[in-house]
PDB file of C-alpha atoms in Angstrom:
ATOM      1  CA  UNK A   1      54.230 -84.123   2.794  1.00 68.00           C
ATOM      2  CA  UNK A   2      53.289 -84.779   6.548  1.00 82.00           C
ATOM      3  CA  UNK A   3      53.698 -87.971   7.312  1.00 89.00           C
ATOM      4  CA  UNK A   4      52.107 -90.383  10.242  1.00 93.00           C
ATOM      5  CA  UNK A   5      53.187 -94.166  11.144  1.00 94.00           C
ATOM      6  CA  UNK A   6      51.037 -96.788  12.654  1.00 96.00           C
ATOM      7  CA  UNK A   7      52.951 -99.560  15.114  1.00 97.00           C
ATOM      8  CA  UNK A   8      52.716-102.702  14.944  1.00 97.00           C
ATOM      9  CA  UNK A   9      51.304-102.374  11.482  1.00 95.00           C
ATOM     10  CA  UNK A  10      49.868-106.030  12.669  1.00 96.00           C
ATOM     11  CA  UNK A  11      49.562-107.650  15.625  1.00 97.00           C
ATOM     12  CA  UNK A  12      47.492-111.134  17.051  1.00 97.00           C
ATOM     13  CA  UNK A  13      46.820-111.333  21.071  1.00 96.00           C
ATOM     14  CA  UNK A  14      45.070-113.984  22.886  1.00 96.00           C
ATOM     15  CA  UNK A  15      41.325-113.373  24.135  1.00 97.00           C
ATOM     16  CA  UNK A  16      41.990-111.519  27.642  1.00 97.00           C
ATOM     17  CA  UNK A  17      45.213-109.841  27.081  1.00 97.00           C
ATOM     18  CA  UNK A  18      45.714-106.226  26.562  1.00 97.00           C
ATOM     19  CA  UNK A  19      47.712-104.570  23.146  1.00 97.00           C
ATOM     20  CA  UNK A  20      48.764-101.145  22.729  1.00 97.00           C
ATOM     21  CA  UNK A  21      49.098 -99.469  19.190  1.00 98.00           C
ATOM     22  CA  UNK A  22      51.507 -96.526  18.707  1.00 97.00           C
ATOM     23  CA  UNK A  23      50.697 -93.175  16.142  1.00 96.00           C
ATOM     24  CA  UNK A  24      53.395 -90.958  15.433  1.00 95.00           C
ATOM     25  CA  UNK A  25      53.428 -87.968  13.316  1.00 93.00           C
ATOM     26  CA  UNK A  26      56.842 -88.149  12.066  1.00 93.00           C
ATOM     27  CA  UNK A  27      57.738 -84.539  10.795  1.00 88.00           C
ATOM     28  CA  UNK A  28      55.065 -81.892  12.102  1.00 88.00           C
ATOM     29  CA  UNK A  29      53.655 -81.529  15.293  1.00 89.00           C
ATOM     30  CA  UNK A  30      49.857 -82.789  15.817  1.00 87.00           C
ATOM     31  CA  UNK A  31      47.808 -81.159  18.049  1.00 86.00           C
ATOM     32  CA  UNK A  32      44.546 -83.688  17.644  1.00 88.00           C
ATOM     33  CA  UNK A  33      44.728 -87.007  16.824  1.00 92.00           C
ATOM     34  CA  UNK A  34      42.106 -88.909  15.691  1.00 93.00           C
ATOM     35  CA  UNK A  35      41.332 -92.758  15.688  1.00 96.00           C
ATOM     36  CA  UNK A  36      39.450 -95.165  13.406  1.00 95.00           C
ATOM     37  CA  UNK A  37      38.163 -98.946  13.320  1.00 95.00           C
ATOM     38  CA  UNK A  38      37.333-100.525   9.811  1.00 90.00           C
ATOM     39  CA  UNK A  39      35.580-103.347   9.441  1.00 83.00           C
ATOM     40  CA  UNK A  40      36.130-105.390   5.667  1.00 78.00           C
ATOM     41  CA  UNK A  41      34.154-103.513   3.137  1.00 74.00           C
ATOM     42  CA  UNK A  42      32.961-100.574   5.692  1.00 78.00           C
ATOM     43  CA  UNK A  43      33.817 -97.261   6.265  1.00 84.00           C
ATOM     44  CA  UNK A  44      36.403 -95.823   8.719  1.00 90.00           C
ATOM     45  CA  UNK A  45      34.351 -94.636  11.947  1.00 92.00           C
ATOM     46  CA  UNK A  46      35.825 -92.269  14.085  1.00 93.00           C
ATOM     47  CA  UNK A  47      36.188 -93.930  17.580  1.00 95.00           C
ATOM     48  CA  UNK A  48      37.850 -90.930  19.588  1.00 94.00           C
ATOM     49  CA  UNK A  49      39.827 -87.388  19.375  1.00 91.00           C
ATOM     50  CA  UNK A  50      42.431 -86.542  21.378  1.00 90.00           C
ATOM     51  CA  UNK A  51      43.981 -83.717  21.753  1.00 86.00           C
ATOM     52  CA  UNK A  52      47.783 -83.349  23.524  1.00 83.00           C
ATOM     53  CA  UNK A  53      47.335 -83.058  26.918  1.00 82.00           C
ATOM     54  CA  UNK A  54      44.033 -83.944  27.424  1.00 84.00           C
ATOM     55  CA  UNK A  55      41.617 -86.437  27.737  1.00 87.00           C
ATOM     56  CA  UNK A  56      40.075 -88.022  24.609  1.00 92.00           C
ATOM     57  CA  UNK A  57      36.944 -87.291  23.291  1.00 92.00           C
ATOM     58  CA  UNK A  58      34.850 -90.939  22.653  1.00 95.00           C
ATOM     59  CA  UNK A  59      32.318 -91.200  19.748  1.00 93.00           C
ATOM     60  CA  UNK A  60      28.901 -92.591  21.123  1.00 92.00           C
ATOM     61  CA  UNK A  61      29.013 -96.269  21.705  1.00 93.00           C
ATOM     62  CA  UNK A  62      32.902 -96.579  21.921  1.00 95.00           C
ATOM     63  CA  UNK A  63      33.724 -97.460  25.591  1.00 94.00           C
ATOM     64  CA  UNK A  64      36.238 -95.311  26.901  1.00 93.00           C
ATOM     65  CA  UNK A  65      37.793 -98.104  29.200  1.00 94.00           C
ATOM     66  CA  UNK A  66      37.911-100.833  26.640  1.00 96.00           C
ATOM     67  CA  UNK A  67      39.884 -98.576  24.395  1.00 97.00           C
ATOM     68  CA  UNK A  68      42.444 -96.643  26.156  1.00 96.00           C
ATOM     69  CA  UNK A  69      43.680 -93.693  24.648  1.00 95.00           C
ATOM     70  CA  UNK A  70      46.731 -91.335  25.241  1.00 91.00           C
ATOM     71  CA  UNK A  71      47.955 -88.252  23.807  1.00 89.00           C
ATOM     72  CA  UNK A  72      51.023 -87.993  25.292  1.00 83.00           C
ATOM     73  CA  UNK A  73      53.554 -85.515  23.400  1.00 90.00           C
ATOM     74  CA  UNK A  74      52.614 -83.232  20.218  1.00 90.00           C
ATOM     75  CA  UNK A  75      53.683 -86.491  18.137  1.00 92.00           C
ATOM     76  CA  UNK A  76      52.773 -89.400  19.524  1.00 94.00           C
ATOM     77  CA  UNK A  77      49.187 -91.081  20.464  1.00 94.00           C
ATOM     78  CA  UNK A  78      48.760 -94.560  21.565  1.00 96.00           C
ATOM     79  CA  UNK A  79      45.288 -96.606  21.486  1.00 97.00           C
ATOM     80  CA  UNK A  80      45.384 -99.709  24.360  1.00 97.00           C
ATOM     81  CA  UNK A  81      42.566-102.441  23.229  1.00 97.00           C
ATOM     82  CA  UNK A  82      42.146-103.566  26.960  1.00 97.00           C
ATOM     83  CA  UNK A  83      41.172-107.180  27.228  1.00 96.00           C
ATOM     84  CA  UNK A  84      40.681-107.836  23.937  1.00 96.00           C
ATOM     85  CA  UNK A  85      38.078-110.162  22.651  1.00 96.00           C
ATOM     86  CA  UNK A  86      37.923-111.831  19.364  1.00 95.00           C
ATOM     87  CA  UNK A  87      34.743-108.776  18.174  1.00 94.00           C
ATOM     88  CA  UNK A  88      37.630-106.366  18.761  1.00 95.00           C
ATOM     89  CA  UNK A  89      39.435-108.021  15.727  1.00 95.00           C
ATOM     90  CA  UNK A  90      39.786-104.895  13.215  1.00 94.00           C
ATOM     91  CA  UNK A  91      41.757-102.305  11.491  1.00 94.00           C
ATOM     92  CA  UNK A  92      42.511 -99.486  13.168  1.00 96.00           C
ATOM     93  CA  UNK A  93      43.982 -96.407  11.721  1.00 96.00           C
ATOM     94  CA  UNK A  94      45.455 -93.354  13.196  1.00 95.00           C
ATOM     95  CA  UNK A  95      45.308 -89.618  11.581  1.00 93.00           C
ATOM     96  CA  UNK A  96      46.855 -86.547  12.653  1.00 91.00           C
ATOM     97  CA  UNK A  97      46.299 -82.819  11.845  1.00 86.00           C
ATOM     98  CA  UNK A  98      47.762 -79.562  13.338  1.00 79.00           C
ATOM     99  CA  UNK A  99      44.610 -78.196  14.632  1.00 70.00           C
ATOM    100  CA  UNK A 100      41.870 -80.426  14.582  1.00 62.00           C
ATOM    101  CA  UNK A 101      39.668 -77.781  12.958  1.00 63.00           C
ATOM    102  CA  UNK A 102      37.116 -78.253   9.830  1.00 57.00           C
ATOM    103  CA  UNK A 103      39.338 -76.577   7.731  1.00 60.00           C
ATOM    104  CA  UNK A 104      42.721 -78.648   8.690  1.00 70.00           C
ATOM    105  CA  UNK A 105      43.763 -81.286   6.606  1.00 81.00           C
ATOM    106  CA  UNK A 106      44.151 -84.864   8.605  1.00 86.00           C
ATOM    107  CA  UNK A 107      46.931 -87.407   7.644  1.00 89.00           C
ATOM    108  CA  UNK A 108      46.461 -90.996   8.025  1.00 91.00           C
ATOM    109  CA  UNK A 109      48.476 -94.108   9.183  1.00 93.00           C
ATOM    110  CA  UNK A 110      48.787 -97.051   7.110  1.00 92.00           C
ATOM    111  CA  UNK A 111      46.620 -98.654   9.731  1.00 94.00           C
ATOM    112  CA  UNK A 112      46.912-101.310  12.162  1.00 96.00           C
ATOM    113  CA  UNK A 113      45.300-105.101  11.798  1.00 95.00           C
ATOM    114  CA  UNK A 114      44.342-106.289  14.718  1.00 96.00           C
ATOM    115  CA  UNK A 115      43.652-110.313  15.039  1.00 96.00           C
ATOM    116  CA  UNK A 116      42.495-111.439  18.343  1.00 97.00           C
ATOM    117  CA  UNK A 117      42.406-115.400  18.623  1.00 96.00           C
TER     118      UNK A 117
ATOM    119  CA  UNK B   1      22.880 -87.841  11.401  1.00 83.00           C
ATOM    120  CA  UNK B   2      24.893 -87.554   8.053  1.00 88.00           C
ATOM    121  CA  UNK B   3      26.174 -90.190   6.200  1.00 92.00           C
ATOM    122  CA  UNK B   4      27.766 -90.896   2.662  1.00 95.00           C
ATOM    123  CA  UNK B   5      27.444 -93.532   0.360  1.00 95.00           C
ATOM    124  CA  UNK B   6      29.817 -94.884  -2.553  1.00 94.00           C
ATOM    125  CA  UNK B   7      29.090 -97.136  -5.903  1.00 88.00           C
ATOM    126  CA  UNK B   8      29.730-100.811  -4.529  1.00 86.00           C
ATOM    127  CA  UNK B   9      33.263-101.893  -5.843  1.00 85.00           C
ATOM    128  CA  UNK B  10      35.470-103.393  -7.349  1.00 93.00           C
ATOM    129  CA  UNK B  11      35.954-101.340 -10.124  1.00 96.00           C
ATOM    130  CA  UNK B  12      37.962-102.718 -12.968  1.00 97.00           C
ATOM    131  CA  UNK B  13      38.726-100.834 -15.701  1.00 97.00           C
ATOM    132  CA  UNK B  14      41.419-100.933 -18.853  1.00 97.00           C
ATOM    133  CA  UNK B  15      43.930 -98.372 -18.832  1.00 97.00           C
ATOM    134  CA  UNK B  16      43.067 -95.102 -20.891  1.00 97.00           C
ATOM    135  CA  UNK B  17      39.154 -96.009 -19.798  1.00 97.00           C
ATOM    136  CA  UNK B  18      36.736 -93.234 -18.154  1.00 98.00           C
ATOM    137  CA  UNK B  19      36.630 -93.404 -14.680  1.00 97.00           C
ATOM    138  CA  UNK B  20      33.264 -92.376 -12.713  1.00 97.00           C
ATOM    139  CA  UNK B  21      32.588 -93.043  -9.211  1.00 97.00           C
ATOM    140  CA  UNK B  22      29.413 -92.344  -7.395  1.00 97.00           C
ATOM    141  CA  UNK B  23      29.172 -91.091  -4.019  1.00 98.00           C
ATOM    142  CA  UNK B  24      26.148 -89.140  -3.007  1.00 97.00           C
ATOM    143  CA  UNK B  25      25.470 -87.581   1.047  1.00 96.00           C
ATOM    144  CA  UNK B  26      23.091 -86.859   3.455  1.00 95.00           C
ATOM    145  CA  UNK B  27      23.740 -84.175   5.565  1.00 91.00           C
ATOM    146  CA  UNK B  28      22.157 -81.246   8.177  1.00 85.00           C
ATOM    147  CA  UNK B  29      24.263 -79.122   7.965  1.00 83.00           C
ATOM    148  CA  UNK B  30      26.856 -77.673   5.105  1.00 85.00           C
ATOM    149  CA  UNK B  31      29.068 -79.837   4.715  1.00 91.00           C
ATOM    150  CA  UNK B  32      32.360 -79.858   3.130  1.00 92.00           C
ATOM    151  CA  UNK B  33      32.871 -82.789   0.454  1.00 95.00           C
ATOM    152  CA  UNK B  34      35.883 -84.608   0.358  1.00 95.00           C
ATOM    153  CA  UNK B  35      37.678 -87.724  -2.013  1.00 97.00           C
ATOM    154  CA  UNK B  36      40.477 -89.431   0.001  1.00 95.00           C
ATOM    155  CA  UNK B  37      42.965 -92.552  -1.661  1.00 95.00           C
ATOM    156  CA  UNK B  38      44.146 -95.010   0.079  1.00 91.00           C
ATOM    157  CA  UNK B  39      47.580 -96.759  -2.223  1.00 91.00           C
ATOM    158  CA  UNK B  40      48.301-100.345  -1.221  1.00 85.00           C
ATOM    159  CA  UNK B  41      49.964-100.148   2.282  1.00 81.00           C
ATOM    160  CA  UNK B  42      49.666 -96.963   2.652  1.00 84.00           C
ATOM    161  CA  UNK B  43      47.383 -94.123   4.807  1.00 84.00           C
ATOM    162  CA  UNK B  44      44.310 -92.571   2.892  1.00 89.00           C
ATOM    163  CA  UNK B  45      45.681 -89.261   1.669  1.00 91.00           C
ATOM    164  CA  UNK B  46      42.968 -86.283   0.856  1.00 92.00           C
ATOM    165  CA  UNK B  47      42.479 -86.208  -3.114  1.00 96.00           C
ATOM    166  CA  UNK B  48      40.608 -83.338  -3.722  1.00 96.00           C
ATOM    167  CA  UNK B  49      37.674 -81.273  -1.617  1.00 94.00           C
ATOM    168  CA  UNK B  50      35.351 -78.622  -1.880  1.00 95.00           C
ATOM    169  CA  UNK B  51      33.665 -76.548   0.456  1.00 92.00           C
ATOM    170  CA  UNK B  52      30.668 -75.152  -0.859  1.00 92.00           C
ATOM    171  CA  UNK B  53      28.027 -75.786  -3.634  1.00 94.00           C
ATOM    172  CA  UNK B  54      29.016 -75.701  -7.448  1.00 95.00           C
ATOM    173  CA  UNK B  55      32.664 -75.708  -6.487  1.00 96.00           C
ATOM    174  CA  UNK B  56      34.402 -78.445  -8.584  1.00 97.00           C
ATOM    175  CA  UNK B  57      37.867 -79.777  -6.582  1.00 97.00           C
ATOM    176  CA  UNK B  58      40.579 -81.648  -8.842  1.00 97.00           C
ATOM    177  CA  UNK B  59      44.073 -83.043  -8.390  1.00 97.00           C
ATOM    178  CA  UNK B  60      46.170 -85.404 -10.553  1.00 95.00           C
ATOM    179  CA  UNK B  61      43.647 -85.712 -13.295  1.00 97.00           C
ATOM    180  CA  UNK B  62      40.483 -86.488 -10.790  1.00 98.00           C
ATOM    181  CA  UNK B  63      37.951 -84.102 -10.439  1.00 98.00           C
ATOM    182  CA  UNK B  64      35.010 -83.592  -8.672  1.00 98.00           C
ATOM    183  CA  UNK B  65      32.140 -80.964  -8.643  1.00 98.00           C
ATOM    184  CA  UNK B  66      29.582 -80.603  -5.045  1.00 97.00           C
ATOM    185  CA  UNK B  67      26.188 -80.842  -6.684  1.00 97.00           C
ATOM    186  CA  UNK B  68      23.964 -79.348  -3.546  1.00 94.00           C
ATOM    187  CA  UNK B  69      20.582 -80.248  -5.783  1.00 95.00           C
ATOM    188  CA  UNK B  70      21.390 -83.641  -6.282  1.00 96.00           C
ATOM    189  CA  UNK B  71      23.309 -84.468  -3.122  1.00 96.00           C
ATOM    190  CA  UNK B  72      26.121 -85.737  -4.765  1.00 97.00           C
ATOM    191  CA  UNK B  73      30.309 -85.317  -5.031  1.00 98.00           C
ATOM    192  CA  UNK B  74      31.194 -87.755  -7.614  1.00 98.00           C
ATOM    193  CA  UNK B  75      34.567 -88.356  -8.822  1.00 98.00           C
ATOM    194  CA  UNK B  76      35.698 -88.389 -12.360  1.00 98.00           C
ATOM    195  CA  UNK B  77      38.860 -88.466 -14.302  1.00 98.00           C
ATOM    196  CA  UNK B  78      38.801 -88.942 -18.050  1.00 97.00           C
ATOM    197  CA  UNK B  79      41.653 -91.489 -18.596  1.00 96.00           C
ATOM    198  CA  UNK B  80      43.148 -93.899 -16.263  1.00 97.00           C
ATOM    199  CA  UNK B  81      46.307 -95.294 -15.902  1.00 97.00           C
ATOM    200  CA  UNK B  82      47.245 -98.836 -13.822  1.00 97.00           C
ATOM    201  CA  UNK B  83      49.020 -96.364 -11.252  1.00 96.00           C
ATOM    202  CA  UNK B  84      45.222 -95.094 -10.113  1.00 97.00           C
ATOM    203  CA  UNK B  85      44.629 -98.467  -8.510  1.00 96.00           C
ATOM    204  CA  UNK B  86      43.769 -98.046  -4.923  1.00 95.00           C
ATOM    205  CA  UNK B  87      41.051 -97.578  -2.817  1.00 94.00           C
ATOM    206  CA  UNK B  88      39.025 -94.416  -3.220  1.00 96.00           C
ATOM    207  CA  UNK B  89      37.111 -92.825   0.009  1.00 96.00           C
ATOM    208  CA  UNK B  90      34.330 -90.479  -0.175  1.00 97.00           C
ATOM    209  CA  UNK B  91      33.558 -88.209   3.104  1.00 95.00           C
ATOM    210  CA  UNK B  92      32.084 -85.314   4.259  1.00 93.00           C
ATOM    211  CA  UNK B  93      32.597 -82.772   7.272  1.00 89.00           C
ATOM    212  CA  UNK B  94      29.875 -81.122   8.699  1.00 82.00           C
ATOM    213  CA  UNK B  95      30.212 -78.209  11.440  1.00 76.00           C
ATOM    214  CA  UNK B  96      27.041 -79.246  12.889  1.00 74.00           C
ATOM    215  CA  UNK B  97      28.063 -82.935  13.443  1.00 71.00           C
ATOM    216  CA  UNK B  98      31.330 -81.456  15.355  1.00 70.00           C
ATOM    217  CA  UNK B  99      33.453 -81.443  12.121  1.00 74.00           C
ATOM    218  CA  UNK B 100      34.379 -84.696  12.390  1.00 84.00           C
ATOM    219  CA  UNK B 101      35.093 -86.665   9.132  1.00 89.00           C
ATOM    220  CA  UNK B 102      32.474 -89.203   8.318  1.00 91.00           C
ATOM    221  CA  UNK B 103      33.374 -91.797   5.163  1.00 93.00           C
ATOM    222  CA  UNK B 104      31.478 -93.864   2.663  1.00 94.00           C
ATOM    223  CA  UNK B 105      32.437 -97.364   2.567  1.00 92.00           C
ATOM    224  CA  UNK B 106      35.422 -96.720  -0.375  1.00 93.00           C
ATOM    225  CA  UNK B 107      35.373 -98.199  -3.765  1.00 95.00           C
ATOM    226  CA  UNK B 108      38.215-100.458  -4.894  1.00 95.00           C
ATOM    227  CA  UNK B 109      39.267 -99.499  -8.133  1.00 96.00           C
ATOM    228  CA  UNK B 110      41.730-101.900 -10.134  1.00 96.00           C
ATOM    229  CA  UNK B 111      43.345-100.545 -13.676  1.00 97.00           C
ATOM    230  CA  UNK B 112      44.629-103.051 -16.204  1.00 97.00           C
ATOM    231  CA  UNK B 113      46.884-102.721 -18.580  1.00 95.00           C
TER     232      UNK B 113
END
C-alpha cells in the first residue's frame, strides 16, 4: 500500500527558534498534501492543504506565517513551526492522496511530536 | 459546521469479546462516513467507508452501516482478537464543508488475552 513518512518523528526546540518537519510519500506521487495538529485525547484538525506547486490553503484560525508550509515536488511537503512557543507543543501528522478529491483515499504519517521547552 | 463524535475510551475488552463503538455526526451536507486505525507507531489507515445512507462498509472483520435517521456510523466486529488494539478514528467528508476530512476524537481500544 501507499506509504507516507513523517521526519523527525520527534523533535524538542527552545521557545523562539524555528523547526521544520518533512512529509514524504514514499512510492506514489501526491498531488495534495494535507496537515494535522492533535492535541492528547482530541481529534486531528486539518491545519492546511497544499497542493504541488502552489500555495497552501490555511484552515480558519491557523496563521499562515506561524506555520510555514511548502509543497515542493509531487512527494515531498514540509511544515516550518516559525518561532515556536511552548502552545505550539503538539502532534502533527502529515497525509497524502493523489488528487485531493472527496472520493481519494488520504494516507497518513506516523506523525510528528513536537515539544517546545 | 459538521462535526463527529466517538464513545469516550479506553476500551478494554477480552479477546473473542463483541466489539461496538459509537460514533454518531452532525452534518449539512451528505457526507461520506468513514472508520480510520491508527496501530501503535504507525499513520491512521482508512478501515472501512461508505458513501451514502443504508450502505454498510466492512474490512477485516469490522463493519459498519451509515444510519442517515439516527445520525450514526458505528463500528462493530463480532469477535476480537489482541491484534485489534489501536486507536480507532471516526470521520466524515462533506462536499459542502470543501471535502475536507473532519475526525471524532478516536477511541483507544485495548484487547487482552
Amino acid at each position: 500500500g501507499a506509504v507516507v513518512s513523517q521526519h523527525p518523528s520527534w523533535v524538542i526546540c527552545k521557545s523562539g527558534t524555528s523547526v521544520k518537519i518533512e512529509c514524504r510519500s514514499l512510492d506514489f506521487q501526491a498531488t495534495t498534501m494535507f496537515w494535522y495538529r492533535q492535541f492528547p485525547k482530541q481529534s486531528l484538525m486539518l491545519m492546511a492543504t497544499s497542493n504541488e506547486g502552489s500555495k497552501a490553503t490555511y484552515e480558519q484560525g491557523v496563521e499562515k506565517d506561524k506555520f510555514l508550509i511548502n509543497h515542493a515536488s509531487l512527494t515531498l511537503s514540509t511544515l516550518t513551526v516559525t518561532s515556536a512557543h511552548p502552545e505550539d507543543s503538539s502532534f502533527y501528522i502529515c497525509s497524502a492522496s493523489l488528487s485531493g478529491t472527496i472520493n481519494d483515499e488520504q494516507y497518513f504519517g506516523p506523525g510528528t511530536r513536537l515539544t517546545v521547552t | 459546521g459538521d462535526s463527529v463524535t466517538q464513545m469516550e475510551g479506553p476500551v478494554t475488552l477480552s479477546e473473542e469479546a463483541f466489539l461496538t463503538i459509537n460514533c454518531t455526526y452532525t452534518a449539512t451536507g451528505y457526507p461520506s462516513l468513514f472508520w480510520y486505525v491508527q496501530y501503535p507507531g504507525e499513520g491512521l489507515q482508512l478501515l472501512l467507508k461508505a458513501t451514502k445512507a443504508d450502505d454498510k462498509g466492512s474490512n477485516k472483520g469490522f463493519e459498519a452501516t451509515y444510519r442517515k435517521e439516527t445520525t450514526s456510523f458505528h463500528l462493530e466486529k463480532g469477535s476480537v482478537q489482541v491484534s485489534d488494539s489501536a486507536v480507532y478514528f471516526c470521520a466524515l467528508s462533506d462536499l459542502d464543508q470543501g471535502g475536507k476530512l473532519i475526525f471524532g476524537q478516536g477511541t483507544e481500544l485495548s484487547v487482552k488475552p
